Amino acid sequence: MIAQINPNYIKTRPTKALTRLMSYALFEGRPVTTKGRWINPLVFALLKTVSKNNRKYKPVEKPIFILGTGRSGTTILGIVLSMHREVGYLNEPKAVWHLIHPNEDIIGNYSQGDAKYRLTAEDVTDKMRQRAVQMFGAYLTATCSKRLVDKYPELIFRVDFVRALFPDARFIFLVRNGWDTCHSIATWSKRLGVQVNGKKHDWWGIHDRKWQILVEQLVKTDLIFSGIADEVKHFERHLDRAAVEWILTMQEGLRLMQTSSDCIHLIRFEDLTSDPDRILAALCDFCELPTDNTFQEYARQTLHPVPARKPFDIHPKIAPIFHDIMGKLRYNS
Protein backbone atom coordinates (compact mmCIF):
# COMPACT_ATOMS: atom_id res chain seq x y z
CA MET A 1 0.00 0.00 0.00
CA ILE A 2 1.77 3.16 -1.21
CA ALA A 3 1.66 6.10 1.23
CA GLN A 4 -0.98 4.26 3.33
CA ILE A 5 -3.61 4.94 0.65
CA ASN A 6 -6.44 2.44 0.14
CA PRO A 7 -9.60 2.60 -2.04
CA ASN A 8 -11.72 4.02 0.78
CA TYR A 9 -9.18 6.78 1.38
CA ILE A 10 -9.34 7.76 -2.31
CA LYS A 11 -13.13 7.56 -2.38
CA THR A 12 -13.60 9.69 0.75
CA ARG A 13 -11.54 12.66 -0.41
CA PRO A 14 -9.67 12.14 -3.72
CA THR A 15 -7.59 15.30 -3.26
CA LYS A 16 -6.20 13.90 -0.03
CA ALA A 17 -4.79 10.93 -1.94
CA LEU A 18 -2.86 13.35 -4.14
CA THR A 19 -1.59 15.16 -1.05
CA ARG A 20 -0.40 11.89 0.50
CA LEU A 21 1.40 10.90 -2.70
CA MET A 22 3.12 14.28 -2.81
CA SER A 23 4.14 13.89 0.84
CA TYR A 24 5.47 10.40 0.22
CA ALA A 25 7.36 11.20 -2.95
CA LEU A 26 8.76 14.67 -2.32
CA PHE A 27 9.13 15.29 1.42
CA GLU A 28 9.32 12.19 3.61
CA GLY A 29 12.34 10.34 2.19
CA ARG A 30 12.63 6.56 2.14
CA PRO A 31 14.06 4.91 5.29
CA VAL A 32 16.69 2.20 5.14
CA THR A 33 14.21 -0.68 5.65
CA THR A 34 11.95 0.38 2.75
CA LYS A 35 12.00 0.12 -1.02
CA GLY A 36 12.33 3.03 -3.40
CA ARG A 37 15.43 4.55 -1.83
CA TRP A 38 16.55 5.62 -5.29
CA ILE A 39 14.29 8.65 -4.85
CA ASN A 40 16.21 10.01 -1.84
CA PRO A 41 18.74 12.08 -3.82
CA LEU A 42 15.82 13.85 -5.53
CA VAL A 43 14.08 14.44 -2.18
CA PHE A 44 17.20 15.89 -0.59
CA ALA A 45 17.93 18.08 -3.61
CA LEU A 46 14.41 19.52 -3.42
CA LEU A 47 14.49 20.03 0.34
CA LYS A 48 17.91 21.69 0.25
CA THR A 49 16.73 24.08 -2.43
CA VAL A 50 13.61 24.93 -0.45
CA SER A 51 15.53 25.39 2.81
CA LYS A 52 17.99 27.85 1.29
CA ASN A 53 15.76 30.08 -0.83
CA ASN A 54 14.21 33.31 0.37
CA ARG A 55 10.68 32.64 -0.80
CA LYS A 56 7.91 33.27 1.70
CA TYR A 57 5.85 30.13 2.21
CA LYS A 58 2.76 29.56 4.33
CA PRO A 59 3.42 30.17 8.01
CA VAL A 60 3.69 27.04 10.14
CA GLU A 61 1.10 27.77 12.82
CA LYS A 62 0.40 25.40 15.71
CA PRO A 63 1.95 22.32 14.06
CA ILE A 64 0.80 18.99 15.50
CA PHE A 65 3.26 16.19 16.29
CA ILE A 66 2.25 12.59 17.03
CA LEU A 67 4.52 10.98 19.63
CA GLY A 68 4.78 7.59 21.30
CA THR A 69 6.33 4.20 20.71
CA GLY A 70 6.38 2.98 17.14
CA ARG A 71 3.79 0.27 16.36
CA SER A 72 1.35 1.69 18.91
CA GLY A 73 -1.15 3.11 16.42
CA THR A 74 0.64 6.33 15.53
CA THR A 75 0.36 5.67 11.80
CA ILE A 76 -3.38 5.00 11.77
CA LEU A 77 -3.96 8.11 13.90
CA GLY A 78 -1.90 10.12 11.42
CA ILE A 79 -3.80 8.74 8.46
CA VAL A 80 -7.14 9.53 10.08
CA LEU A 81 -6.02 13.09 10.87
CA SER A 82 -4.76 13.47 7.30
CA MET A 83 -8.38 13.29 6.16
CA HIS A 84 -9.21 16.54 7.95
CA ARG A 85 -9.75 19.29 5.40
CA GLU A 86 -7.20 21.63 7.00
CA VAL A 87 -4.43 19.07 7.54
CA GLY A 88 -1.35 18.16 5.57
CA TYR A 89 0.14 14.93 6.95
CA LEU A 90 3.77 13.80 6.90
CA ASN A 91 4.52 10.23 7.92
CA GLU A 92 7.92 10.24 9.63
CA PRO A 93 9.57 12.86 7.37
CA LYS A 94 13.05 11.86 8.50
CA ALA A 95 14.63 13.45 5.43
CA VAL A 96 13.31 16.83 6.60
CA TRP A 97 14.48 16.29 10.16
CA HIS A 98 17.90 15.10 9.00
CA LEU A 99 18.37 18.39 7.18
CA ILE A 100 17.18 20.33 10.22
CA HIS A 101 19.65 18.56 12.53
CA PRO A 102 22.39 16.35 11.03
CA ASN A 103 22.83 14.28 14.21
CA GLU A 104 19.22 13.16 14.67
CA ASP A 105 19.48 9.97 12.57
CA ILE A 106 19.51 7.17 15.15
CA ILE A 107 18.53 4.50 12.61
CA GLY A 108 21.22 5.23 10.04
CA ASN A 109 18.79 6.02 7.23
CA TYR A 110 20.98 8.75 5.76
CA SER A 111 24.08 8.96 7.95
CA GLN A 112 26.43 6.71 9.90
CA GLY A 113 27.87 9.64 11.85
CA ASP A 114 27.26 10.50 15.49
CA ALA A 115 23.61 10.67 16.52
CA LYS A 116 21.61 11.93 19.49
CA TYR A 117 18.50 10.17 20.73
CA ARG A 118 17.57 13.18 22.84
CA LEU A 119 17.66 16.76 21.52
CA THR A 120 16.98 19.87 23.63
CA ALA A 121 16.34 23.56 23.08
CA GLU A 122 20.09 24.13 23.48
CA ASP A 123 20.68 22.12 20.31
CA VAL A 124 18.71 24.60 18.18
CA THR A 125 20.43 27.25 16.05
CA ASP A 126 18.99 30.10 14.01
CA LYS A 127 19.84 28.20 10.82
CA MET A 128 17.87 25.20 12.05
CA ARG A 129 14.86 27.39 12.73
CA GLN A 130 15.08 28.86 9.25
CA ARG A 131 15.35 25.42 7.62
CA ALA A 132 12.42 24.06 9.62
CA VAL A 133 10.16 27.01 8.81
CA GLN A 134 11.08 26.92 5.13
CA MET A 135 10.71 23.18 4.57
CA PHE A 136 7.50 22.71 6.51
CA GLY A 137 6.14 25.97 5.10
CA ALA A 138 6.89 24.78 1.58
CA TYR A 139 5.05 21.55 2.34
CA LEU A 140 1.95 23.42 3.52
CA THR A 141 2.10 25.63 0.42
CA ALA A 142 2.54 22.71 -1.99
CA THR A 143 -0.36 20.76 -0.46
CA CYS A 144 -2.65 23.77 0.07
CA SER A 145 -2.91 22.85 3.76
CA LYS A 146 -3.43 25.11 6.76
CA ARG A 147 -2.12 22.84 9.51
CA LEU A 148 0.79 20.42 9.66
CA VAL A 149 0.56 16.97 11.26
CA ASP A 150 3.91 15.20 11.60
CA LYS A 151 4.03 11.63 12.89
CA TYR A 152 7.51 10.86 14.19
CA PRO A 153 7.29 8.82 17.43
CA GLU A 154 10.92 9.41 18.51
CA LEU A 155 10.28 13.14 18.75
CA ILE A 156 8.98 12.35 22.23
CA PHE A 157 12.62 12.62 23.30
CA ARG A 158 12.94 15.95 21.48
CA VAL A 159 9.91 17.95 22.59
CA ASP A 160 11.97 20.86 23.93
CA PHE A 161 13.92 20.90 20.67
CA VAL A 162 10.71 21.04 18.62
CA ARG A 163 9.23 23.74 20.86
CA ALA A 164 12.34 25.85 20.32
CA LEU A 165 11.64 25.61 16.58
CA PHE A 166 7.86 26.03 16.87
CA PRO A 167 6.84 27.57 20.23
CA ASP A 168 3.12 27.03 19.54
CA ALA A 169 3.47 23.33 18.68
CA ARG A 170 0.90 20.79 19.89
CA PHE A 171 1.85 17.22 20.78
CA ILE A 172 -0.26 14.07 20.84
CA PHE A 173 1.06 11.37 23.19
CA LEU A 174 -0.42 8.07 22.01
CA VAL A 175 -0.16 5.14 24.42
CA ARG A 176 -1.00 1.49 23.89
CA ASN A 177 -0.95 -1.62 26.04
CA GLY A 178 2.68 -2.69 26.42
CA TRP A 179 2.06 -6.33 25.51
CA ASP A 180 0.43 -5.33 22.20
CA THR A 181 3.07 -2.75 21.32
CA CYS A 182 5.99 -5.07 22.01
CA HIS A 183 4.44 -7.93 20.05
CA SER A 184 3.93 -5.58 17.09
CA ILE A 185 7.54 -4.32 17.18
CA ALA A 186 8.91 -7.86 17.33
CA THR A 187 6.70 -9.03 14.46
CA TRP A 188 7.64 -6.00 12.33
CA SER A 189 11.36 -6.51 12.88
CA LYS A 190 11.24 -10.22 12.07
CA ARG A 191 9.07 -9.66 8.98
CA LEU A 192 10.87 -6.68 7.47
CA GLY A 193 14.42 -7.12 8.73
CA VAL A 194 16.93 -7.79 5.95
CA GLN A 195 20.64 -8.47 5.46
CA VAL A 196 22.46 -5.90 3.31
CA ASN A 197 26.17 -6.29 2.62
CA GLY A 198 26.50 -8.46 5.68
CA LYS A 199 24.74 -5.98 7.96
CA LYS A 200 21.33 -6.43 9.56
CA HIS A 201 18.74 -3.75 8.80
CA ASP A 202 15.70 -3.96 11.08
CA TRP A 203 13.77 -2.09 13.79
CA TRP A 204 17.01 -1.60 15.70
CA GLY A 205 18.73 0.26 12.90
CA ILE A 206 21.66 -0.64 10.71
CA HIS A 207 23.70 -3.26 12.54
CA ASP A 208 21.94 -2.47 15.86
CA ARG A 209 22.77 1.25 15.65
CA LYS A 210 19.47 2.39 17.20
CA TRP A 211 19.67 -0.20 19.99
CA GLN A 212 23.24 0.76 20.89
CA ILE A 213 22.40 4.48 20.98
CA LEU A 214 19.25 3.80 23.02
CA VAL A 215 21.25 1.85 25.60
CA GLU A 216 24.17 4.27 25.83
CA GLN A 217 22.19 7.52 25.82
CA LEU A 218 18.90 6.56 27.50
CA VAL A 219 19.16 3.31 29.46
CA LYS A 220 22.53 4.05 31.07
CA THR A 221 21.44 7.54 32.15
CA ASP A 222 18.06 6.51 33.59
CA LEU A 223 17.86 5.68 37.27
CA ILE A 224 15.14 3.07 36.77
CA PHE A 225 17.73 0.89 35.00
CA SER A 226 20.34 1.49 37.67
CA GLY A 227 22.32 -1.69 38.30
CA ILE A 228 20.96 -3.58 35.29
CA ALA A 229 22.04 -1.40 32.32
CA ASP A 230 24.94 -3.66 31.38
CA GLU A 231 22.63 -6.69 31.28
CA VAL A 232 20.03 -4.80 29.25
CA LYS A 233 22.73 -3.89 26.74
CA HIS A 234 23.10 -7.57 25.85
CA PHE A 235 19.39 -8.26 25.26
CA GLU A 236 19.00 -10.03 21.92
CA ARG A 237 15.32 -10.97 21.82
CA HIS A 238 13.11 -8.50 19.95
CA LEU A 239 10.40 -8.68 22.62
CA ASP A 240 12.76 -7.72 25.44
CA ARG A 241 14.30 -4.88 23.48
CA ALA A 242 10.84 -3.66 22.55
CA ALA A 243 9.86 -3.69 26.23
CA VAL A 244 12.87 -1.50 27.05
CA GLU A 245 11.96 0.99 24.31
CA TRP A 246 8.32 1.00 25.44
CA ILE A 247 9.31 1.62 29.09
CA LEU A 248 11.59 4.52 28.18
CA THR A 249 9.05 6.09 25.84
CA MET A 250 6.09 5.77 28.18
CA GLN A 251 8.12 7.13 31.10
CA GLU A 252 9.17 10.12 28.98
CA GLY A 253 5.58 10.76 27.97
CA LEU A 254 4.34 10.62 31.55
CA ARG A 255 7.03 13.11 32.56
CA LEU A 256 5.96 15.44 29.75
CA MET A 257 2.36 15.22 30.92
CA GLN A 258 3.53 16.73 34.20
CA THR A 259 5.96 19.34 32.89
CA SER A 260 4.32 20.38 29.61
CA SER A 261 0.63 19.69 30.09
CA ASP A 262 -0.27 22.90 28.25
CA CYS A 263 0.92 21.52 24.91
CA ILE A 264 0.60 17.73 25.16
CA HIS A 265 -2.56 15.62 24.94
CA LEU A 266 -2.69 11.94 25.92
CA ILE A 267 -4.74 9.42 23.94
CA ARG A 268 -5.09 5.71 24.66
CA PHE A 269 -5.12 3.64 21.48
CA GLU A 270 -7.81 1.40 22.92
CA ASP A 271 -10.10 4.40 23.55
CA LEU A 272 -9.38 5.83 20.12
CA THR A 273 -10.44 2.64 18.35
CA SER A 274 -13.47 1.92 20.53
CA ASP A 275 -14.88 5.47 20.75
CA PRO A 276 -13.41 7.55 17.91
CA ASP A 277 -16.13 10.23 17.99
CA ARG A 278 -15.45 11.22 21.58
CA ILE A 279 -11.66 10.88 21.45
CA LEU A 280 -11.22 12.78 18.19
CA ALA A 281 -13.63 15.52 19.27
CA ALA A 282 -11.47 16.15 22.32
CA LEU A 283 -8.31 15.97 20.21
CA CYS A 284 -9.59 18.47 17.66
CA ASP A 285 -10.61 20.79 20.47
CA PHE A 286 -7.09 20.58 21.95
CA CYS A 287 -5.46 21.15 18.56
CA GLU A 288 -7.95 23.87 17.56
CA LEU A 289 -9.10 22.03 14.45
CA PRO A 290 -12.65 22.87 13.29
CA THR A 291 -15.44 20.33 12.96
CA ASP A 292 -15.23 18.30 9.75
CA ASN A 293 -18.00 15.75 9.14
CA THR A 294 -16.15 13.94 6.34
CA PHE A 295 -13.13 13.47 8.59
CA GLN A 296 -15.32 12.17 11.42
CA GLU A 297 -17.13 9.69 9.16
CA TYR A 298 -13.84 8.42 7.76
CA ALA A 299 -12.61 7.87 11.32
CA ARG A 300 -15.71 5.81 12.14
CA GLN A 301 -15.12 3.63 9.07
CA THR A 302 -11.39 3.22 9.69
CA LEU A 303 -10.95 2.81 13.44
CA HIS A 304 -12.00 -0.48 15.03
CA PRO A 305 -10.99 -2.24 18.26
CA VAL A 306 -8.02 -4.59 17.91
CA PRO A 307 -7.95 -7.88 19.87
CA ALA A 308 -5.44 -7.77 22.72
CA ARG A 309 -2.28 -9.88 22.51
CA LYS A 310 -1.33 -12.27 25.27
CA PRO A 311 1.44 -11.41 27.75
CA PHE A 312 4.85 -12.90 27.02
CA ASP A 313 7.62 -14.11 29.31
CA ILE A 314 9.26 -10.73 29.74
CA HIS A 315 12.88 -10.70 30.90
CA PRO A 316 12.90 -10.87 34.73
CA LYS A 317 15.36 -7.98 35.04
CA ILE A 318 12.91 -5.51 33.52
CA ALA A 319 9.60 -7.15 34.45
CA PRO A 320 9.03 -5.06 37.62
CA ILE A 321 9.66 -1.81 35.72
CA PHE A 322 7.38 -2.87 32.87
CA HIS A 323 4.51 -3.77 35.22
CA ASP A 324 4.94 -0.51 37.13
CA ILE A 325 4.59 1.56 33.93
CA MET A 326 1.58 -0.53 32.88
CA GLY A 327 -0.05 0.33 36.20
CA LYS A 328 0.66 4.04 35.80
CA LEU A 329 -1.04 3.93 32.40
CA ARG A 330 -4.07 2.11 33.90
CA TYR A 331 -3.46 -1.16 32.11
CA ASN A 332 -3.89 -4.46 33.93
CA SER A 333 -0.49 -6.06 33.54
GROMACS .gro file of C-alpha atoms in nm, residues 14 25 78 157 187 191 225 227 234 239 256 261 268 298 319-320:
model
   16
   14PRO     CA    1  -0.967   1.214  -0.372
   25ALA     CA    2   0.736   1.120  -0.295
   78GLY     CA    3  -0.190   1.012   1.142
  157PHE     CA    4   1.262   1.262   2.330
  187THR     CA    5   0.670  -0.903   1.446
  191ARG     CA    6   0.907  -0.966   0.898
  225PHE     CA    7   1.773   0.089   3.500
  227GLY     CA    8   2.232  -0.169   3.830
  234HIS     CA    9   2.310  -0.757   2.585
  239LEU     CA   10   1.040  -0.868   2.262
  256LEU     CA   11   0.596   1.544   2.975
  261SER     CA   12   0.063   1.969   3.009
  268ARG     CA   13  -0.509   0.571   2.466
  298TYR     CA   14  -1.384   0.842   0.776
  319ALA     CA   15   0.960  -0.715   3.445
  320PRO     CA   16   0.903  -0.506   3.762
   0.00000   0.00000   0.00000
